[in-house]
PDB file of C-alpha atoms and ligand atoms in Angstrom:
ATOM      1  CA  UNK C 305     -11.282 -11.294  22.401  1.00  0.00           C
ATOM      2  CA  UNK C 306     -10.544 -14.606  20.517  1.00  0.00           C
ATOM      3  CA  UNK C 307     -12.505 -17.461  20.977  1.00  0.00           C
ATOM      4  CA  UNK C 308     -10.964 -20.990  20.584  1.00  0.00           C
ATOM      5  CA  UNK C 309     -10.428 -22.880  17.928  1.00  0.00           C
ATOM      6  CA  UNK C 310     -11.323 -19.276  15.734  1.00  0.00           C
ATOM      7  CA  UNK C 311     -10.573 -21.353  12.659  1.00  0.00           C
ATOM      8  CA  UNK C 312     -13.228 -23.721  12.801  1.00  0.00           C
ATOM      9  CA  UNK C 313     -13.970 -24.985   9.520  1.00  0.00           C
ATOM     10  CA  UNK C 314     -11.289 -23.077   7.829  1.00  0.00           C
ATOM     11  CA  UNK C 315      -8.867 -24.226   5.339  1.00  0.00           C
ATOM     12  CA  UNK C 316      -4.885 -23.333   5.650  1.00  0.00           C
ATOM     13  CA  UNK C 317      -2.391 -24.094   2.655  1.00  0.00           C
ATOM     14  CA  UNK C 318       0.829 -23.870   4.413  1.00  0.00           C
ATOM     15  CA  UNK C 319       4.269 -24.259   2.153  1.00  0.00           C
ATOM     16  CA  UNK C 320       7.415 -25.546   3.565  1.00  0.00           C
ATOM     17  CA  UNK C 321       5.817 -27.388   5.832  1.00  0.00           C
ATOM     18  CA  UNK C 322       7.538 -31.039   6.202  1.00  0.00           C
ATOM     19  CA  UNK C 323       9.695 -28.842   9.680  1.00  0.00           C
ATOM     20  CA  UNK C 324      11.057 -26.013  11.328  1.00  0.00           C
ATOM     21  CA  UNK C 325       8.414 -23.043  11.035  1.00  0.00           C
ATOM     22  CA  UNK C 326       6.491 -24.848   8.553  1.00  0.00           C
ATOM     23  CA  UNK C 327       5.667 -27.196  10.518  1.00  0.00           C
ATOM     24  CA  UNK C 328       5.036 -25.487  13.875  1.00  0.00           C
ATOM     25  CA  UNK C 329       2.593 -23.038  11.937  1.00  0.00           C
ATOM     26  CA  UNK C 330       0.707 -25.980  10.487  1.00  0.00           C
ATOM     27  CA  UNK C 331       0.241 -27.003  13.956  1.00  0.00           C
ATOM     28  CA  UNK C 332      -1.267 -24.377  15.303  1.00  0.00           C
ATOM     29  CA  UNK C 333      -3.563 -23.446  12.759  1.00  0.00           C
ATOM     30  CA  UNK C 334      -4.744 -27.058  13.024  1.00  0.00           C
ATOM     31  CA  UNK C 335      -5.192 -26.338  16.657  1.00  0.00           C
ATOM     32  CA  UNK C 336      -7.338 -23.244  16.386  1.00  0.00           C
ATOM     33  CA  UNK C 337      -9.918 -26.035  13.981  1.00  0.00           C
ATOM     34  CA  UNK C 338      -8.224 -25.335  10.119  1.00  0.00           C
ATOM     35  CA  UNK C 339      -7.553 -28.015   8.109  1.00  0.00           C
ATOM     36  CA  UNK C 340      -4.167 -28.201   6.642  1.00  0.00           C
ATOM     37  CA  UNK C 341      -2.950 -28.417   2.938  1.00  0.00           C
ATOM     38  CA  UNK C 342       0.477 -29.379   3.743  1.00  0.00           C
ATOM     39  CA  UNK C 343       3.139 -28.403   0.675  1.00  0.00           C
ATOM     40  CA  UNK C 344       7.211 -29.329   0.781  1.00  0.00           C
ATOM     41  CA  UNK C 345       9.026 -30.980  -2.170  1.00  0.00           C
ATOM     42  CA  UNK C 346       7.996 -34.506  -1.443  1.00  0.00           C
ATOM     43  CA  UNK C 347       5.010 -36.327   0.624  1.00  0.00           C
ATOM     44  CA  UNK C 348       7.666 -38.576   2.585  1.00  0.00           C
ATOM     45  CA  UNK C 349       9.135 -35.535   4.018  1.00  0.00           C
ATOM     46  CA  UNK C 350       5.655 -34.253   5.095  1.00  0.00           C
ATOM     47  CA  UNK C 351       4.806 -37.448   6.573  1.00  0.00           C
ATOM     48  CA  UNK C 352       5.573 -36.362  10.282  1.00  0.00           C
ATOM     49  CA  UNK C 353       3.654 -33.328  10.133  1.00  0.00           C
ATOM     50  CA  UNK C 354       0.728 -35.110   8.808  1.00  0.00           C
ATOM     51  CA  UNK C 355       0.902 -37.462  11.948  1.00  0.00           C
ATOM     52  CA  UNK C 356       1.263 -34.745  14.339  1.00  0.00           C
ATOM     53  CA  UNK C 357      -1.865 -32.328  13.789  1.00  0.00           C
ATOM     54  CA  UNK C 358      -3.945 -35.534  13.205  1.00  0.00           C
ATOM     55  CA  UNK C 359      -2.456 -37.261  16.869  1.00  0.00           C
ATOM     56  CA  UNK C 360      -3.415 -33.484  18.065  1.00  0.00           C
ATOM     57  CA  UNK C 361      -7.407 -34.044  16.332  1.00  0.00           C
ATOM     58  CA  UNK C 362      -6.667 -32.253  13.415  1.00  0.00           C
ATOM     59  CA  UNK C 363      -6.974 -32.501   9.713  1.00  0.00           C
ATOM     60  CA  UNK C 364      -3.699 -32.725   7.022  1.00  0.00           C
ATOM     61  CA  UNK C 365      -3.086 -33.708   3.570  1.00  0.00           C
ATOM     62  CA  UNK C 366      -0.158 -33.833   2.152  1.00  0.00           C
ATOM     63  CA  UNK C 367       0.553 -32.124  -1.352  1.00  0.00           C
ATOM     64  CA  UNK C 368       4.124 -32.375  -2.709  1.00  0.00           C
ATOM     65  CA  UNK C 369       5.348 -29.575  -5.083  1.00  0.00           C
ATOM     66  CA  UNK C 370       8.236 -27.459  -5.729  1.00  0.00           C
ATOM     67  CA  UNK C 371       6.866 -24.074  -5.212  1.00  0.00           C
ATOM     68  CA  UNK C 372       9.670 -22.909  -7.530  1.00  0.00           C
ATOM     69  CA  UNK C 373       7.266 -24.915 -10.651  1.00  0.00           C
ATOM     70  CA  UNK C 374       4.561 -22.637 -11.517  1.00  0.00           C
ATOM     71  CA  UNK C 375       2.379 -25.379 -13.561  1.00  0.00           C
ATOM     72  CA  UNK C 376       3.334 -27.900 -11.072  1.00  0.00           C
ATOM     73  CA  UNK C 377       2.214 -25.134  -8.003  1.00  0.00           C
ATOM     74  CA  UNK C 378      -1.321 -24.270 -10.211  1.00  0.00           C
ATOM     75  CA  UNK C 379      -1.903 -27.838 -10.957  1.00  0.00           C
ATOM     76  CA  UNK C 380      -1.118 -28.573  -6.978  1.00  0.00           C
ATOM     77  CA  UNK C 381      -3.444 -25.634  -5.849  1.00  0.00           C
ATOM     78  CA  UNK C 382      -6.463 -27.031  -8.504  1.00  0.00           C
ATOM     79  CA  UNK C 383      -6.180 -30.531  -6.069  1.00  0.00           C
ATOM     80  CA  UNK C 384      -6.127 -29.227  -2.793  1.00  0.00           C
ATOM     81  CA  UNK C 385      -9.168 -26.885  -3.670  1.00  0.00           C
ATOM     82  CA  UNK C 386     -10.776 -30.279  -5.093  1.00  0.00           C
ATOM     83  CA  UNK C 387      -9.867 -31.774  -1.443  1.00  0.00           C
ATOM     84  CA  UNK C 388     -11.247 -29.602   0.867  1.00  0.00           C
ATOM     85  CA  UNK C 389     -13.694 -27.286  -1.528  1.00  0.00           C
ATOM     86  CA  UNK C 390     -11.806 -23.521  -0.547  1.00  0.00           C
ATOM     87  CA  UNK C 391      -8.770 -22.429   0.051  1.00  0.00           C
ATOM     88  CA  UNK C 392      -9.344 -19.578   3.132  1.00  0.00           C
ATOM     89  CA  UNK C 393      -5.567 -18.928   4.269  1.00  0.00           C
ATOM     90  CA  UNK C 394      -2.417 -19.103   2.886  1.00  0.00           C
ATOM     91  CA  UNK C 395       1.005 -18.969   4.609  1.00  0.00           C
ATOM     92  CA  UNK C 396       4.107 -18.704   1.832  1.00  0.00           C
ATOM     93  CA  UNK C 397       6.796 -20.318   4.201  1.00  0.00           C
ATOM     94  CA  UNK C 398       8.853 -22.345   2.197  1.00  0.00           C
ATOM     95  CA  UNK C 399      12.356 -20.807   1.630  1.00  0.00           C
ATOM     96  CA  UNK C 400      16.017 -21.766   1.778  1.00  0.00           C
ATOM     97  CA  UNK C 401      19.191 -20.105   1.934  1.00  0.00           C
ATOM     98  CA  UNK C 402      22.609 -20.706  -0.361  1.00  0.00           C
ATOM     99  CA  UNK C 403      24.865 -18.532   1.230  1.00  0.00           C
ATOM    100  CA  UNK C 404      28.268 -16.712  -0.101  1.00  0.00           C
ATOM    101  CA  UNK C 405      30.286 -13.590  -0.758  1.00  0.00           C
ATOM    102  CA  UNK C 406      28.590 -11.611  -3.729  1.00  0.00           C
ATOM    103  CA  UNK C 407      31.853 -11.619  -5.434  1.00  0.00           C
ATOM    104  CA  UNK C 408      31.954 -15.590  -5.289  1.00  0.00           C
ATOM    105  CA  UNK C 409      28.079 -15.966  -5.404  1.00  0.00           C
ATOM    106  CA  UNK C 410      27.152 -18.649  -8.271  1.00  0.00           C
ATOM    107  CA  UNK C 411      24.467 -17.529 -10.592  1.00  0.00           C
ATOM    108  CA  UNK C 412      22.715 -20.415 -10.192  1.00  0.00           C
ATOM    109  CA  UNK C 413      22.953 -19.921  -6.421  1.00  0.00           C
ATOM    110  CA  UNK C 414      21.402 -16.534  -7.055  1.00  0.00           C
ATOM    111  CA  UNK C 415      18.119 -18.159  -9.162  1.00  0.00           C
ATOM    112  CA  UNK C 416      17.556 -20.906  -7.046  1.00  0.00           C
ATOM    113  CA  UNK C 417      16.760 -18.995  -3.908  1.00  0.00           C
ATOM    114  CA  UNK C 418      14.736 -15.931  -5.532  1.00  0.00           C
ATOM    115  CA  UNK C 419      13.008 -18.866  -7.510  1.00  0.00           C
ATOM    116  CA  UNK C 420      12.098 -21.079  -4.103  1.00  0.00           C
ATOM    117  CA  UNK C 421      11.882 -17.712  -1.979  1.00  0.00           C
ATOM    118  CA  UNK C 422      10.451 -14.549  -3.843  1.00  0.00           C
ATOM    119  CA  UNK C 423       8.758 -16.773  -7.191  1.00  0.00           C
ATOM    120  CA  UNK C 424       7.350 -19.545  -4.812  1.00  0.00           C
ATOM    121  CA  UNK C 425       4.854 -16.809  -3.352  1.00  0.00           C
ATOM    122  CA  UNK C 426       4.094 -15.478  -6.846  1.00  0.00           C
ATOM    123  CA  UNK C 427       2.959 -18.524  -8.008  1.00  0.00           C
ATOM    124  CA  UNK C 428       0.903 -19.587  -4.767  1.00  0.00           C
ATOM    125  CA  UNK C 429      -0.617 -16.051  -4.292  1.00  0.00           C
ATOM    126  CA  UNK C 430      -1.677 -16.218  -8.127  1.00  0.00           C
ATOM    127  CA  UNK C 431      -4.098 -19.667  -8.427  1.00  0.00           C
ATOM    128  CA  UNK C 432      -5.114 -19.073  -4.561  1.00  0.00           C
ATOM    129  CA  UNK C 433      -5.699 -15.400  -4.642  1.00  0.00           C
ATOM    130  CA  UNK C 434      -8.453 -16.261  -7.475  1.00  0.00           C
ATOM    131  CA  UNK C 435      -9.912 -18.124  -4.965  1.00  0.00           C
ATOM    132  CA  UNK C 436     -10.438 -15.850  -2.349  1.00  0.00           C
ATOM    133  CA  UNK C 437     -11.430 -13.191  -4.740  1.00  0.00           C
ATOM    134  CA  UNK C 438     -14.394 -15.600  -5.690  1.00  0.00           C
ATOM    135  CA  UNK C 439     -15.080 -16.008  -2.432  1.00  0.00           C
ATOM    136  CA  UNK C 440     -14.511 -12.478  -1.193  1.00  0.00           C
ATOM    137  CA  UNK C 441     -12.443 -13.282   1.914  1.00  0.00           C
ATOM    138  CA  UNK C 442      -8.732 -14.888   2.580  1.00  0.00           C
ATOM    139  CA  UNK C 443      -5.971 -14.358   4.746  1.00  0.00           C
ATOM    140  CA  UNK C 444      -2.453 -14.400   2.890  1.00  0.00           C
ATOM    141  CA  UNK C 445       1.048 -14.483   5.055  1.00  0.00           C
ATOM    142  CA  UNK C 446       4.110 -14.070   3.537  1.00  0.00           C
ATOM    143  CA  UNK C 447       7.462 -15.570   5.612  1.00  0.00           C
ATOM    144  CA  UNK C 448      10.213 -12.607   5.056  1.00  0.00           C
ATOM    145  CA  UNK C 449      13.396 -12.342   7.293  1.00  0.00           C
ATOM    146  CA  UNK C 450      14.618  -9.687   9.542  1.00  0.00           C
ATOM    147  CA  UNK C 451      17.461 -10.157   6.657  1.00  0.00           C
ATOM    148  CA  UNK C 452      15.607  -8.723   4.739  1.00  0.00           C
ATOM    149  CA  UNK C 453      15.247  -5.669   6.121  1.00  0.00           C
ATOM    150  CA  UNK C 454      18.398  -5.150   7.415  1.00  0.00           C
ATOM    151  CA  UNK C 455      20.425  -6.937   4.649  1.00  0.00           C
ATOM    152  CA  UNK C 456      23.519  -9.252   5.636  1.00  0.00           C
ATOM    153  CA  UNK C 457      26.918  -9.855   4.324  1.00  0.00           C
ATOM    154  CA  UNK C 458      26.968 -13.127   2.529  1.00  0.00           C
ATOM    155  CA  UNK C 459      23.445 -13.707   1.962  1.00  0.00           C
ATOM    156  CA  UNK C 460      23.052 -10.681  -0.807  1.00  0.00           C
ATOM    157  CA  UNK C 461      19.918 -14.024  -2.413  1.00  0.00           C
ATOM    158  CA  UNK C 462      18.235 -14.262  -0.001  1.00  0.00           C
ATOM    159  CA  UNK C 463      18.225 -10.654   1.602  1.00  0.00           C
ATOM    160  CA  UNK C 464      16.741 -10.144  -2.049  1.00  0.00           C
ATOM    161  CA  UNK C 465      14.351 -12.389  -1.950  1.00  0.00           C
ATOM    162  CA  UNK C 466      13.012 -11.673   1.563  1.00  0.00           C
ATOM    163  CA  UNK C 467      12.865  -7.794   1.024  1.00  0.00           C
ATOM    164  CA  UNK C 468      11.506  -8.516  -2.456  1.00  0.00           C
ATOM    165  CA  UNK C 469       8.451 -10.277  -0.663  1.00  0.00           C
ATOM    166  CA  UNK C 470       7.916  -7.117   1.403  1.00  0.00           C
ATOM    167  CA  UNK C 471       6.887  -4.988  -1.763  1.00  0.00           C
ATOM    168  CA  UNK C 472       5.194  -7.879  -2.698  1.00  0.00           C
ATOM    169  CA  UNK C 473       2.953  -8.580  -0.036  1.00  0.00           C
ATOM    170  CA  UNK C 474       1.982  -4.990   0.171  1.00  0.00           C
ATOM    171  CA  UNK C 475       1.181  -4.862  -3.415  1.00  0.00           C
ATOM    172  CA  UNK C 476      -1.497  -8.097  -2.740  1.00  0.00           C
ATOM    173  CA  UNK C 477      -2.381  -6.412   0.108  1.00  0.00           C
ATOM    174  CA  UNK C 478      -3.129  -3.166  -1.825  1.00  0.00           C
ATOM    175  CA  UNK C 479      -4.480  -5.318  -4.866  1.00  0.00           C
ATOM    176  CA  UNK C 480      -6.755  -7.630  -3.091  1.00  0.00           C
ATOM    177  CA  UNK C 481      -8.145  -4.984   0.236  1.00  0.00           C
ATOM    178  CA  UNK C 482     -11.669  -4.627  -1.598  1.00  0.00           C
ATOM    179  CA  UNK C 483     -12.154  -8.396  -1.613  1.00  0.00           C
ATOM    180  CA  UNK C 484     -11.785  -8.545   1.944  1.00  0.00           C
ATOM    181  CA  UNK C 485      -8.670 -10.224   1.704  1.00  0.00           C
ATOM    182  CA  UNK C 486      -5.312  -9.518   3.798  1.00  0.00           C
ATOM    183  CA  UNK C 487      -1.951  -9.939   3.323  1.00  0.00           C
ATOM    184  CA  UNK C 488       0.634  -9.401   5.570  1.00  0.00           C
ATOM    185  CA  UNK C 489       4.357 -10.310   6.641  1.00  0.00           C
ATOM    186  CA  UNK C 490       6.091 -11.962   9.526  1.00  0.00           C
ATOM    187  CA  UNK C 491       9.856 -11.223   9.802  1.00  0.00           C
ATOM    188  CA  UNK C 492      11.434 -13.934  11.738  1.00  0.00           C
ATOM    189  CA  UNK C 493      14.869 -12.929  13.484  1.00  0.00           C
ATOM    190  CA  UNK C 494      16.601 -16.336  14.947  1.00  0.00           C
ATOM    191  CA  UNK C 495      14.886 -19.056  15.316  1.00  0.00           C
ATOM    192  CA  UNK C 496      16.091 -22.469  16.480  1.00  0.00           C
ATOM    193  CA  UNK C 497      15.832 -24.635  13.099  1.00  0.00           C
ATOM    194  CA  UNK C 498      17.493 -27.020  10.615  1.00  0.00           C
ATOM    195  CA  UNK C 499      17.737 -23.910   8.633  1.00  0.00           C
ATOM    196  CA  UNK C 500      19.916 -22.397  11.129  1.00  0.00           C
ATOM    197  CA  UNK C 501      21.501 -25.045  13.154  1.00  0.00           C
ATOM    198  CA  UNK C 502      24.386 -25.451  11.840  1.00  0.00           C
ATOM    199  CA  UNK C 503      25.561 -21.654  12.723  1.00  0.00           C
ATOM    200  CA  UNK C 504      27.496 -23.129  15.305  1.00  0.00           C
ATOM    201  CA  UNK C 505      28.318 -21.919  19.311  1.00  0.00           C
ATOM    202  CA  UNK C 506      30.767 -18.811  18.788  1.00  0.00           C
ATOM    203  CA  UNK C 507      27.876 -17.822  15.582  1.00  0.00           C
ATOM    204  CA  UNK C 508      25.174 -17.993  18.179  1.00  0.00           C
ATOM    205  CA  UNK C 509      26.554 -16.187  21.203  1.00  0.00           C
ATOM    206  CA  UNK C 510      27.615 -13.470  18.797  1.00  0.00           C
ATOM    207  CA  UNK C 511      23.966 -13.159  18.049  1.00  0.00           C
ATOM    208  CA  UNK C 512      22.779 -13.296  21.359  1.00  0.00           C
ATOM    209  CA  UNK C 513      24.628 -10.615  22.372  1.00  0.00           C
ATOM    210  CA  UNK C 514      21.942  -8.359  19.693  1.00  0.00           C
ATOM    211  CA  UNK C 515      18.630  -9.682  20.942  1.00  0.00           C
ATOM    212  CA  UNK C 516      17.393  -8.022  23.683  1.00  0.00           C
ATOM    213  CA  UNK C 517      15.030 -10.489  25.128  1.00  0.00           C
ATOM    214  CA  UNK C 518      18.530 -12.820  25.414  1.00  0.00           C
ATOM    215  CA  UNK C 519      17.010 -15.892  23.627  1.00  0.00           C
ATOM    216  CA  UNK C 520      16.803 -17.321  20.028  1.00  0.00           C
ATOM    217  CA  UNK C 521      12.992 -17.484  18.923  1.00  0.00           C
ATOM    218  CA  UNK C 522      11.582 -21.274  18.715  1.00  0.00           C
ATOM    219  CA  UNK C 523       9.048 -21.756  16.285  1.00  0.00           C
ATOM    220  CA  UNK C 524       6.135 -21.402  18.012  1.00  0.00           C
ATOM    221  CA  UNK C 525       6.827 -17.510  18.141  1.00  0.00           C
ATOM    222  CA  UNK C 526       6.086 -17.562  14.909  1.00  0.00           C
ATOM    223  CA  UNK C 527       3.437 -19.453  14.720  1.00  0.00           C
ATOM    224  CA  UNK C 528       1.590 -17.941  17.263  1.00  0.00           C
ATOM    225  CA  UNK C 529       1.974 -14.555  15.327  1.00  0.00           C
ATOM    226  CA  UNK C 530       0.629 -15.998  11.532  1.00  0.00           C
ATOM    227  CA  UNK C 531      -2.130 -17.529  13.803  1.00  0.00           C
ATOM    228  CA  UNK C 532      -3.297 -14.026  15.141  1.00  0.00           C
ATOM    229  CA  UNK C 533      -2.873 -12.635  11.576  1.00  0.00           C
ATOM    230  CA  UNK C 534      -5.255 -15.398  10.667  1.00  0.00           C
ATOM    231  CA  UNK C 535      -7.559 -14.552  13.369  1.00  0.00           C
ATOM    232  CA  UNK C 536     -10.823 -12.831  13.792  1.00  0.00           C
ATOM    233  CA  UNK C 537      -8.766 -10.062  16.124  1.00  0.00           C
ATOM    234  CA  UNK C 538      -6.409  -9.112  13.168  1.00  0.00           C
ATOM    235  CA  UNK C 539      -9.487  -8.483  10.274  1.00  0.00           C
ATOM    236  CA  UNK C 540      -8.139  -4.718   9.906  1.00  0.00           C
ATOM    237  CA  UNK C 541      -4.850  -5.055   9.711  1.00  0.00           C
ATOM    238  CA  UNK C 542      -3.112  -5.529   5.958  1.00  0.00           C
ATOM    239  CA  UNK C 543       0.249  -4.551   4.300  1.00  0.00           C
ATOM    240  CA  UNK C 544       2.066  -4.966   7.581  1.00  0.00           C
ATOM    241  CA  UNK C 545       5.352  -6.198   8.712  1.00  0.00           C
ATOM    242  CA  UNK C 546       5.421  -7.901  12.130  1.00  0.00           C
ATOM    243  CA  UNK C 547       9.104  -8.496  12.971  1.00  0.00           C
ATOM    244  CA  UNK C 548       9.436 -11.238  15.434  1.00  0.00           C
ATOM    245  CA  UNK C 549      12.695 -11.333  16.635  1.00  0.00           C
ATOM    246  CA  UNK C 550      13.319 -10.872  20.917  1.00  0.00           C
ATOM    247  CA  UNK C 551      13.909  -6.894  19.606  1.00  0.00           C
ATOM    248  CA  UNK C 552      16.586  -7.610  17.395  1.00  0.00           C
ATOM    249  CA  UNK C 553      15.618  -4.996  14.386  1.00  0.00           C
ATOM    250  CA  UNK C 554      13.820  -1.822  16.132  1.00  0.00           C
TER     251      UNK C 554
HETATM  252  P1  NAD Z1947      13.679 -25.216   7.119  1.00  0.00           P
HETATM  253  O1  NAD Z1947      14.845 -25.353   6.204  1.00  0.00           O
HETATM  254  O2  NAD Z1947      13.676 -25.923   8.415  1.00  0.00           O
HETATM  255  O3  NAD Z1947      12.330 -25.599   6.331  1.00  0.00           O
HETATM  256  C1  NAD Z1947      12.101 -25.105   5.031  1.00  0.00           C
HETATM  257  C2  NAD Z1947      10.859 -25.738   4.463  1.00  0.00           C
HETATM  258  O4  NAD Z1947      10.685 -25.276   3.120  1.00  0.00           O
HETATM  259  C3  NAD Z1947      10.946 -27.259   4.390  1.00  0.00           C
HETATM  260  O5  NAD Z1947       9.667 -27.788   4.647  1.00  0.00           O
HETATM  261  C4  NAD Z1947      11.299 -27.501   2.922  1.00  0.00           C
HETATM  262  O6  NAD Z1947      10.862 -28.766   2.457  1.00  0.00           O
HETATM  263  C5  NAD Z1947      10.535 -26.391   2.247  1.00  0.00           C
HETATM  264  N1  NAD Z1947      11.058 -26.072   0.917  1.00  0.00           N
HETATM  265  C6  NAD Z1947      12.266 -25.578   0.605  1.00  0.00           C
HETATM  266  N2  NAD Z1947      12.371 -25.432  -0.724  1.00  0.00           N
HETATM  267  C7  NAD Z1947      11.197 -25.846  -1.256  1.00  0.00           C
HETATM  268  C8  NAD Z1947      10.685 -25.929  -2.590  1.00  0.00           C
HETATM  269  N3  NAD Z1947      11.420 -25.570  -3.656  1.00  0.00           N
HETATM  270  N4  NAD Z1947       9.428 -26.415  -2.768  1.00  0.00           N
HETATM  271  C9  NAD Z1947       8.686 -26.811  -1.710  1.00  0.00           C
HETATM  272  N5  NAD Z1947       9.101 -26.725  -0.435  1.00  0.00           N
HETATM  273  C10 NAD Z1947      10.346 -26.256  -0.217  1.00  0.00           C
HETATM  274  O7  NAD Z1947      13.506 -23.635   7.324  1.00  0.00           O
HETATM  275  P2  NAD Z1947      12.819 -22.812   8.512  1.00  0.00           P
HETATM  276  O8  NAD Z1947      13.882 -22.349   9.430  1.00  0.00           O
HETATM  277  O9  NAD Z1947      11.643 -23.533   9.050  1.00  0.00           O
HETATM  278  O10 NAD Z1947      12.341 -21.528   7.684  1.00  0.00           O
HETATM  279  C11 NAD Z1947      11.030 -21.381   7.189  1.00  0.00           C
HETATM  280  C12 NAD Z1947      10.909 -20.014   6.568  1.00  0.00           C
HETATM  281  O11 NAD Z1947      11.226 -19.011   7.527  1.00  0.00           O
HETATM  282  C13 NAD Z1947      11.855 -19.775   5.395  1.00  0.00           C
HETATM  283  O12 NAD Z1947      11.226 -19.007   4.401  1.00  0.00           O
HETATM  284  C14 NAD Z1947      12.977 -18.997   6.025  1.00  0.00           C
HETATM  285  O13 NAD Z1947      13.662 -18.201   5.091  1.00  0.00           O
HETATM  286  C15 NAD Z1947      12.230 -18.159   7.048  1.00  0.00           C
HETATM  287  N6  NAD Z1947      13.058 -17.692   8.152  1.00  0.00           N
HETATM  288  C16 NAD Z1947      13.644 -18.565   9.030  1.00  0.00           C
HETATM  289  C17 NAD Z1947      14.430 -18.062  10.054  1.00  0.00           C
HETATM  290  C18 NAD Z1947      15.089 -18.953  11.075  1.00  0.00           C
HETATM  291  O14 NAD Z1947      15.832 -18.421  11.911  1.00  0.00           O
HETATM  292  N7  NAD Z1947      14.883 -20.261  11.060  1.00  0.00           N
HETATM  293  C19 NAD Z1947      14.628 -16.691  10.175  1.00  0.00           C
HETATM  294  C20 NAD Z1947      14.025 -15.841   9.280  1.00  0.00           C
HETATM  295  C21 NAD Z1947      13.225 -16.359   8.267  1.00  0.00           C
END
């Protein structure tokens, strides 16, 4: 059974976090006692998250970086291990979506998301894998999208990127097993977000219609789930995908 606060004294780098899932997920590994390296694009942005996990008790630093800038991303890891002295968890949330026909689909559109989506993780799993290695224990969650299992008409970028992160994680997990490190994979379905709010009423009924448990997902589903996989109750489970999604995809 889990205790509270199981992460007592642990330390969380959580991308993407300034909102949405980012956010929720820094919140509630603050909760459970982990301080929180906080990573989006710019510190003003990450400014309300900060204030909420420390109102809540908790500790947060902000560290802006675009996950898409490897040098930028080591350099950025190198500080927040300076900060807090170990990195013990890792959550690769950040992501973003450019949507459009393949036929139409920009190039540049293409790059940008597997650079933010699929690269991001690469170059945070690199400098903070080494880490846990030394230390011979972490807990790494990758942020997919039931897209990217099932695929989706008009989002052929980021349906790459999210699937790509599937083979990924399972390679970590694979590579990094003897070092008593995890990896795993949470595959959000809908969730009520920025990212998705502007899908608009006859979008979202449409949807509804798919998800058996007749809701969209709010972020604390999530965050509940890369809590657990953080937890003492998940230690023997790696290379998994936990779809999380009212029974959407099954
Ligand atoms: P969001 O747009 O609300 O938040 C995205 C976060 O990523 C923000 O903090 C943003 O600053 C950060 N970010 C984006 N690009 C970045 C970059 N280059 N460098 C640093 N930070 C960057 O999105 P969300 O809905 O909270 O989604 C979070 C994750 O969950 C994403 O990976 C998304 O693909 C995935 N997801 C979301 C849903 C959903 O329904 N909302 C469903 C499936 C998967």
């Amino acid at each position: 059974m889990l205790s509270t606060r199981y992460l007592e004294g642990q330390v969380a780098l959580v991308t993407g976090a300034s909102r949405g899932l980012g956010r929720a997920i820094a919140q509630e590994l603050a909760a459970q006692g982990a301080s929180i390296a906080a990573v989006a694009r710019s510190a003003d942005a990450l400014a309300a998250t900060l204030e909420s996990v420390r109102a809540a008790g908790g500790t947060a630093e902000a560290f802006p970086v675009d996950v898409a800038d490897s040098a930028a991303v080591d350099a950025m890891v190198d500080q927040a291990n300076t900060r807090f002295g170990k990195i013990d968890i890792l959550v690769n949330n950040a992501g973003i979506t450019r949507d459009g026909l393949l036929m139409r689909m920009k190039t540049e559109d293409w790059d940008t998301v597997i650079n933010t989506n699929l690269k991001g993780a690469f170059h945070f799993t690199r400098p903070v894998g080494r880490l846990m290695v030394k230390q011979r224990a972490g807990r790494i969650v990758n942020i997919s999208s039931v897209v990217g299992l099932m695929g989706n008409a008009g989002q052929a970028n980021y349906a790459a990127s999210k699937a790509g992160l599937i083979g990924f994680s399972k390679s970590v997990a694979r590579e990094f097993a003897s070092r008593g490190i995890t990896c795993n994979v949470v595959c959000p379905g809908f969730i009520e977000t920025d990212m998705t709010k502007g899908l608009g009423e006859e979008l979202q009924k449409k949807l509804l219609e798919k998800i058996p448990l007749q809701r969209l997902g709010q972020p604390d589903d999530i965050a509940g789930v890369v809590a657990f996989l953080c937890s003492p109750a998940a230690s023997y489970i790696t290379g998994q995908i936990i779809t999380v999604d009212g029974g959407m995809v099954m």
